[in-house]
Short mmCIF file of C-alpha atoms in Angstrom, two decimals:
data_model
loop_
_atom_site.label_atom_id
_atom_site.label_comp_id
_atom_site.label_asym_id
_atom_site.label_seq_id
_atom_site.Cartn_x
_atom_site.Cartn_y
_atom_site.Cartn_z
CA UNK A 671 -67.13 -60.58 60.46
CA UNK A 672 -66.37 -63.39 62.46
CA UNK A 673 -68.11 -64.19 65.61
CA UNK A 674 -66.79 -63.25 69.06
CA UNK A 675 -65.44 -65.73 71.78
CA UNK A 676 -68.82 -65.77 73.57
CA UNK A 677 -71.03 -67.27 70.54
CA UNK A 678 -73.07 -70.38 71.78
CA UNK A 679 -71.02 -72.54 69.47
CA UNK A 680 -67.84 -72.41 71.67
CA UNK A 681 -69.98 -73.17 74.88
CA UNK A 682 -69.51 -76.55 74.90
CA UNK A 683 -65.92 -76.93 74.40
CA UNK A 684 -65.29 -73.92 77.15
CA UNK A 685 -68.10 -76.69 79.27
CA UNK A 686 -65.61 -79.66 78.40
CA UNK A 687 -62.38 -77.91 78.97
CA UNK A 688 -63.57 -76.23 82.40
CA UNK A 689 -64.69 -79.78 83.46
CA UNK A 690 -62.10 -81.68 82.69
CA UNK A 691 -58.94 -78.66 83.88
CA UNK A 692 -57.47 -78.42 80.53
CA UNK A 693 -55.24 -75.19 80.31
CA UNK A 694 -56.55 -73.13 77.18
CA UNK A 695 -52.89 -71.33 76.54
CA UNK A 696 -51.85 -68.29 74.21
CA UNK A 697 -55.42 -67.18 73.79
CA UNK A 698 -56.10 -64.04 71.24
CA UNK A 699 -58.91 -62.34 73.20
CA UNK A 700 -58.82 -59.01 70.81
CA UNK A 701 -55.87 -56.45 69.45
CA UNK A 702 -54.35 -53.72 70.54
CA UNK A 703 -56.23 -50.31 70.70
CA UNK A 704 -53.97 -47.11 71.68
CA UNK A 705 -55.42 -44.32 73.38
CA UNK A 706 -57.10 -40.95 71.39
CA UNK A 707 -54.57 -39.51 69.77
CA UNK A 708 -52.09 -42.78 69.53
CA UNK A 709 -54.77 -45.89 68.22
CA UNK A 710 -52.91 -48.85 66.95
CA UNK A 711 -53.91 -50.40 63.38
CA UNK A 712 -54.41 -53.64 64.96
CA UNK A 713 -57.76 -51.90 66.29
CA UNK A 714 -58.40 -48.41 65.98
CA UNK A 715 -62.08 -48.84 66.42
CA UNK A 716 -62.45 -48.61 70.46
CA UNK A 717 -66.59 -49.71 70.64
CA UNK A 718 -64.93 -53.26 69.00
CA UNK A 719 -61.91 -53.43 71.16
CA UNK A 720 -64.43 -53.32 74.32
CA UNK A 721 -66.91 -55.63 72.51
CA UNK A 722 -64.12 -58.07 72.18
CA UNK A 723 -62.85 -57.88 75.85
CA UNK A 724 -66.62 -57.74 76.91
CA UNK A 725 -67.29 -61.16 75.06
CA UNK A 726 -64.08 -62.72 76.65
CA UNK A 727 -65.44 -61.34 79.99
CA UNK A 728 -69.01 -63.20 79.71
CA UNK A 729 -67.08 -66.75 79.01
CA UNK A 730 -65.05 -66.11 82.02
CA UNK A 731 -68.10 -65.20 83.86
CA UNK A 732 -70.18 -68.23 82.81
CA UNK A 733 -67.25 -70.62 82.99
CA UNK A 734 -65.42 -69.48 86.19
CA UNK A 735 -63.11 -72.72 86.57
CA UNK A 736 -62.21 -72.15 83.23
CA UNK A 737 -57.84 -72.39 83.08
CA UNK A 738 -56.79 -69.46 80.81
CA UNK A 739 -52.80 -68.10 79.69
CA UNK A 740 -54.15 -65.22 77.82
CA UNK A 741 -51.78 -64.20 74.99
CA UNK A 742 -50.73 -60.38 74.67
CA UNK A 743 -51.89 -59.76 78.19
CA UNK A 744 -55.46 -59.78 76.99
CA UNK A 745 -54.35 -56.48 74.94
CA UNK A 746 -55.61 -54.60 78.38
CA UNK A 747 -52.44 -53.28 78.72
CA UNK A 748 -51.83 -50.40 75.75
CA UNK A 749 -53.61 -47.71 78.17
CA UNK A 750 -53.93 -46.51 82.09
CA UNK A 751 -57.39 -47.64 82.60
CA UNK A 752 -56.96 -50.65 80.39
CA UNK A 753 -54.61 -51.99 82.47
CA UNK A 754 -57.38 -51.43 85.75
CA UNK A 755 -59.87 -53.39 83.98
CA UNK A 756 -57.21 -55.98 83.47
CA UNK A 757 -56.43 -55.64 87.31
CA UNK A 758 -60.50 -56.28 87.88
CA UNK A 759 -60.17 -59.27 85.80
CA UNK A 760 -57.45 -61.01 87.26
CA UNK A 761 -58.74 -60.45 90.86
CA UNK A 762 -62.35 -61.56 89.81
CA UNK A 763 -61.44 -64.91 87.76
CA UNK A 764 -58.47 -67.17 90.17
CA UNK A 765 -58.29 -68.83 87.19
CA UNK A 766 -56.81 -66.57 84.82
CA UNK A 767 -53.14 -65.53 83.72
CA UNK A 768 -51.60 -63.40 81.31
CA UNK A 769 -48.53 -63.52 79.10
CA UNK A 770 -46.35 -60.46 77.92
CA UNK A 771 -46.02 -61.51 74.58
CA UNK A 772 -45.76 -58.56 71.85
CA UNK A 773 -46.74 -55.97 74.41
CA UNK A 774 -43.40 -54.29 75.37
CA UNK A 775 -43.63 -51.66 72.22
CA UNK A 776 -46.81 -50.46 74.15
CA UNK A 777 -45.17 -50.08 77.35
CA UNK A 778 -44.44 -46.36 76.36
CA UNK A 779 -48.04 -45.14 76.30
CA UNK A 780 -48.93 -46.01 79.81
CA UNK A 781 -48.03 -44.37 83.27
CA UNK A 782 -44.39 -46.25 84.41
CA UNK A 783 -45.31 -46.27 87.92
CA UNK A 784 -48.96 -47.95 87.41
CA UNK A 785 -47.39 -50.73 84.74
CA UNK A 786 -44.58 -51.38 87.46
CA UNK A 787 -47.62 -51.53 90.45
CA UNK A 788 -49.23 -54.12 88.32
CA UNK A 789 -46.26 -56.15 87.26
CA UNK A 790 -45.89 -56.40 91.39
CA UNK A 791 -48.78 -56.51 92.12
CA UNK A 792 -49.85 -59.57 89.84
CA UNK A 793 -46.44 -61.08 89.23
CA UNK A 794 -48.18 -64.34 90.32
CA UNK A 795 -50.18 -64.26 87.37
CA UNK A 796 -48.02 -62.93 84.57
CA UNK A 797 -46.12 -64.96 82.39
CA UNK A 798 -42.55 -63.64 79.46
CA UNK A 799 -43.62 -63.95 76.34
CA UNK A 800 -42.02 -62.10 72.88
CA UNK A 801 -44.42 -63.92 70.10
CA UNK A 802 -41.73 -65.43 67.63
CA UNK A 803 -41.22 -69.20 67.59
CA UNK A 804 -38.95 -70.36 64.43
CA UNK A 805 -35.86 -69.04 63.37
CA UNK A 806 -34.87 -68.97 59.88
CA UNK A 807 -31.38 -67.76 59.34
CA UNK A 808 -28.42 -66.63 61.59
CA UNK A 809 -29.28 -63.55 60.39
CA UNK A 810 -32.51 -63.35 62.17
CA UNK A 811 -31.32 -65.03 64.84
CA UNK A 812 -29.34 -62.65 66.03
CA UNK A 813 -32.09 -59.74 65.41
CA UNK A 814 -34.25 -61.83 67.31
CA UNK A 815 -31.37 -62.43 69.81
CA UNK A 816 -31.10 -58.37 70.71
CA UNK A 817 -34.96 -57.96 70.82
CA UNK A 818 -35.14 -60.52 73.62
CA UNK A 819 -32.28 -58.38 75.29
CA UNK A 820 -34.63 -55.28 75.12
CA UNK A 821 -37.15 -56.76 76.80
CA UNK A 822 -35.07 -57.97 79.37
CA UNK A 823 -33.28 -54.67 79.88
CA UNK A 824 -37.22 -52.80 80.01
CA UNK A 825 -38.18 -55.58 83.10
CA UNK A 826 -34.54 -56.14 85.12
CA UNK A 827 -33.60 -52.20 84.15
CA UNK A 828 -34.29 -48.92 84.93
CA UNK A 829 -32.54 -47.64 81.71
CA UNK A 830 -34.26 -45.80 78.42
CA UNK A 831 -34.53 -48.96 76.03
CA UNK A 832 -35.15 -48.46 72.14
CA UNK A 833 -37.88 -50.18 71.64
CA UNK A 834 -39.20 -53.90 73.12
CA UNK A 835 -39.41 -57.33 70.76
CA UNK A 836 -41.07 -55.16 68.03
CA UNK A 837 -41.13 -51.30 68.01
CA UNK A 838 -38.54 -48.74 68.52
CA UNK A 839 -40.44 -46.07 70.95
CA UNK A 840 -38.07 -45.12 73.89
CA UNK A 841 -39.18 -47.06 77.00
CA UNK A 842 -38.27 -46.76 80.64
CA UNK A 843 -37.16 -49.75 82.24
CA UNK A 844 -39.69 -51.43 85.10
CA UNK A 845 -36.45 -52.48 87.85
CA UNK A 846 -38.48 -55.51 89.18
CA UNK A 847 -36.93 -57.11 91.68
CA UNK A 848 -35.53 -60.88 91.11
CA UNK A 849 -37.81 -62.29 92.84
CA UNK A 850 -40.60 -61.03 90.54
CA UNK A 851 -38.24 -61.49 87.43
CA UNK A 852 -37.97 -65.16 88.60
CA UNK A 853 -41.56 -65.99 88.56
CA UNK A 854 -42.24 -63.98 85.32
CA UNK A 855 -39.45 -65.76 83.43
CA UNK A 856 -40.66 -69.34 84.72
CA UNK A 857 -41.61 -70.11 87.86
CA UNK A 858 -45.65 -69.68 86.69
CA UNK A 859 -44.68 -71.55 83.82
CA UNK A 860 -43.49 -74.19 85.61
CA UNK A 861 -46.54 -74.29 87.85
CA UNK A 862 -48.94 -73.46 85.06
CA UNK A 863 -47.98 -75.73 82.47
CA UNK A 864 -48.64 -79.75 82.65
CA UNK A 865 -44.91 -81.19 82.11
CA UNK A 866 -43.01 -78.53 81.43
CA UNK A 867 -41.10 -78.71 85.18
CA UNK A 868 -40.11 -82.68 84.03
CA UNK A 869 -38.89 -81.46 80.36
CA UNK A 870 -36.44 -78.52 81.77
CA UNK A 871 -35.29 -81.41 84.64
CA UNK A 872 -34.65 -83.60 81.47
CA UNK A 873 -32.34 -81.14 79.72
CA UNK A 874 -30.64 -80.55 83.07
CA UNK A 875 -32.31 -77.47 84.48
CA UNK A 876 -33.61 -76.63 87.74
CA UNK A 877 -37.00 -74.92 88.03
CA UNK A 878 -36.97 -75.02 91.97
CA UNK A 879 -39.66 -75.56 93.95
CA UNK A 880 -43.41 -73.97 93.48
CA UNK A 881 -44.01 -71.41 95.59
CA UNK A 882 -47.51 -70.99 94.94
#
């Protein structure tokens, strides 16, 4: 198969990019794995899932200013204790964030309170996310269009939502408070991203003011 993240060959552009700040953005660290009973197909296998993270975890720890958005939340987020060793990492590497993209159809096999703790308690570090760029048709514009409002219903609500961006299991809503859903939805993009606060002033938007 192919190698993982932490083969000598990437070292020295992980080196280059620590040294010179540039953000590595929507990076796959490893898929989804479910827990007994529920595994995903992404990754049923659970020894590779943790051989994946594990690999991610030694480039973090030998390249600690390293600037990371990982994509799909680092796929640490499908069970209870993944979501503590996701906790561990973001408290142990400054440097790294997270994104939400494609995780909300997980959302259902983890403990509501302990997802909503961690959405609070990290909101500094978390970034939206859905994974779908181009739209082809009206058609799947407008599918696309109510799968964005699910996930916005399972963070601003605290109703039963069918499903997130892809899925259909019954999810609780999180009820974060604005403030949270402010910095989720783009405040750490703003302060994450190089340019992105002068593109939204150029189309007329204001991101406010960093508060980090």
């Amino acid at each position: 198969g192919f190698p993982y993240v932490d083969d000598p060959a990437n070292e020295p552009l992980f080196a280059e990019a620590e040294r010179s700040g540039i953000l590595l953005t929507s990076t796959h660290i490893a898929d989804p794995n479910g827990p007994f009973g529920n595994r995903t197909q992404w990754c049923a296998d659970p020894v590779e899932f943790w051989r994946e993270i594990t690999a991610f975890h030694n480039v973090l720890r030998k390249f600690p200013g390293l600037r990371v958005v990982a994509a799909h939340a680092g796929w640490l987020i499908c069970q209870d204790a993944q979501i503590d060793y996701l906790r561990y990492l973001l408290e142990t590497f400054p440097n790294l964030n997270i994104d939400l993209a494609a995780t909300f159809q997980y959302y259902y096999m983890i403990n509501h309170d302990n997802l909503r703790d961690f959405m609070m308690e990290y909101a500094d570090r978390i970034l939206f996310g859905t994974d779908i760029s181009n739209l082809n048709s009206g058609e799947e514009t407008k599918r696309r269009a109510a799968a964005y409002s699910r996930c916005f219903r399972i963070l601003e609500t605290d109703e039963m939502v069918e499903g997130g961006f892809f899925g259909s299991n019954p999810i609780k809503g999180l009820k974060l408070p604005e403030e949270i859903l402010e910095k989720i939805y783009y405040k750490n993009a703003v302060r994450i991203y190089p340019g992105l606060r002068e593109s939204m002033e150029a189309l007329g938007y204001n991101p406010g003011q960093d508060e980090n």
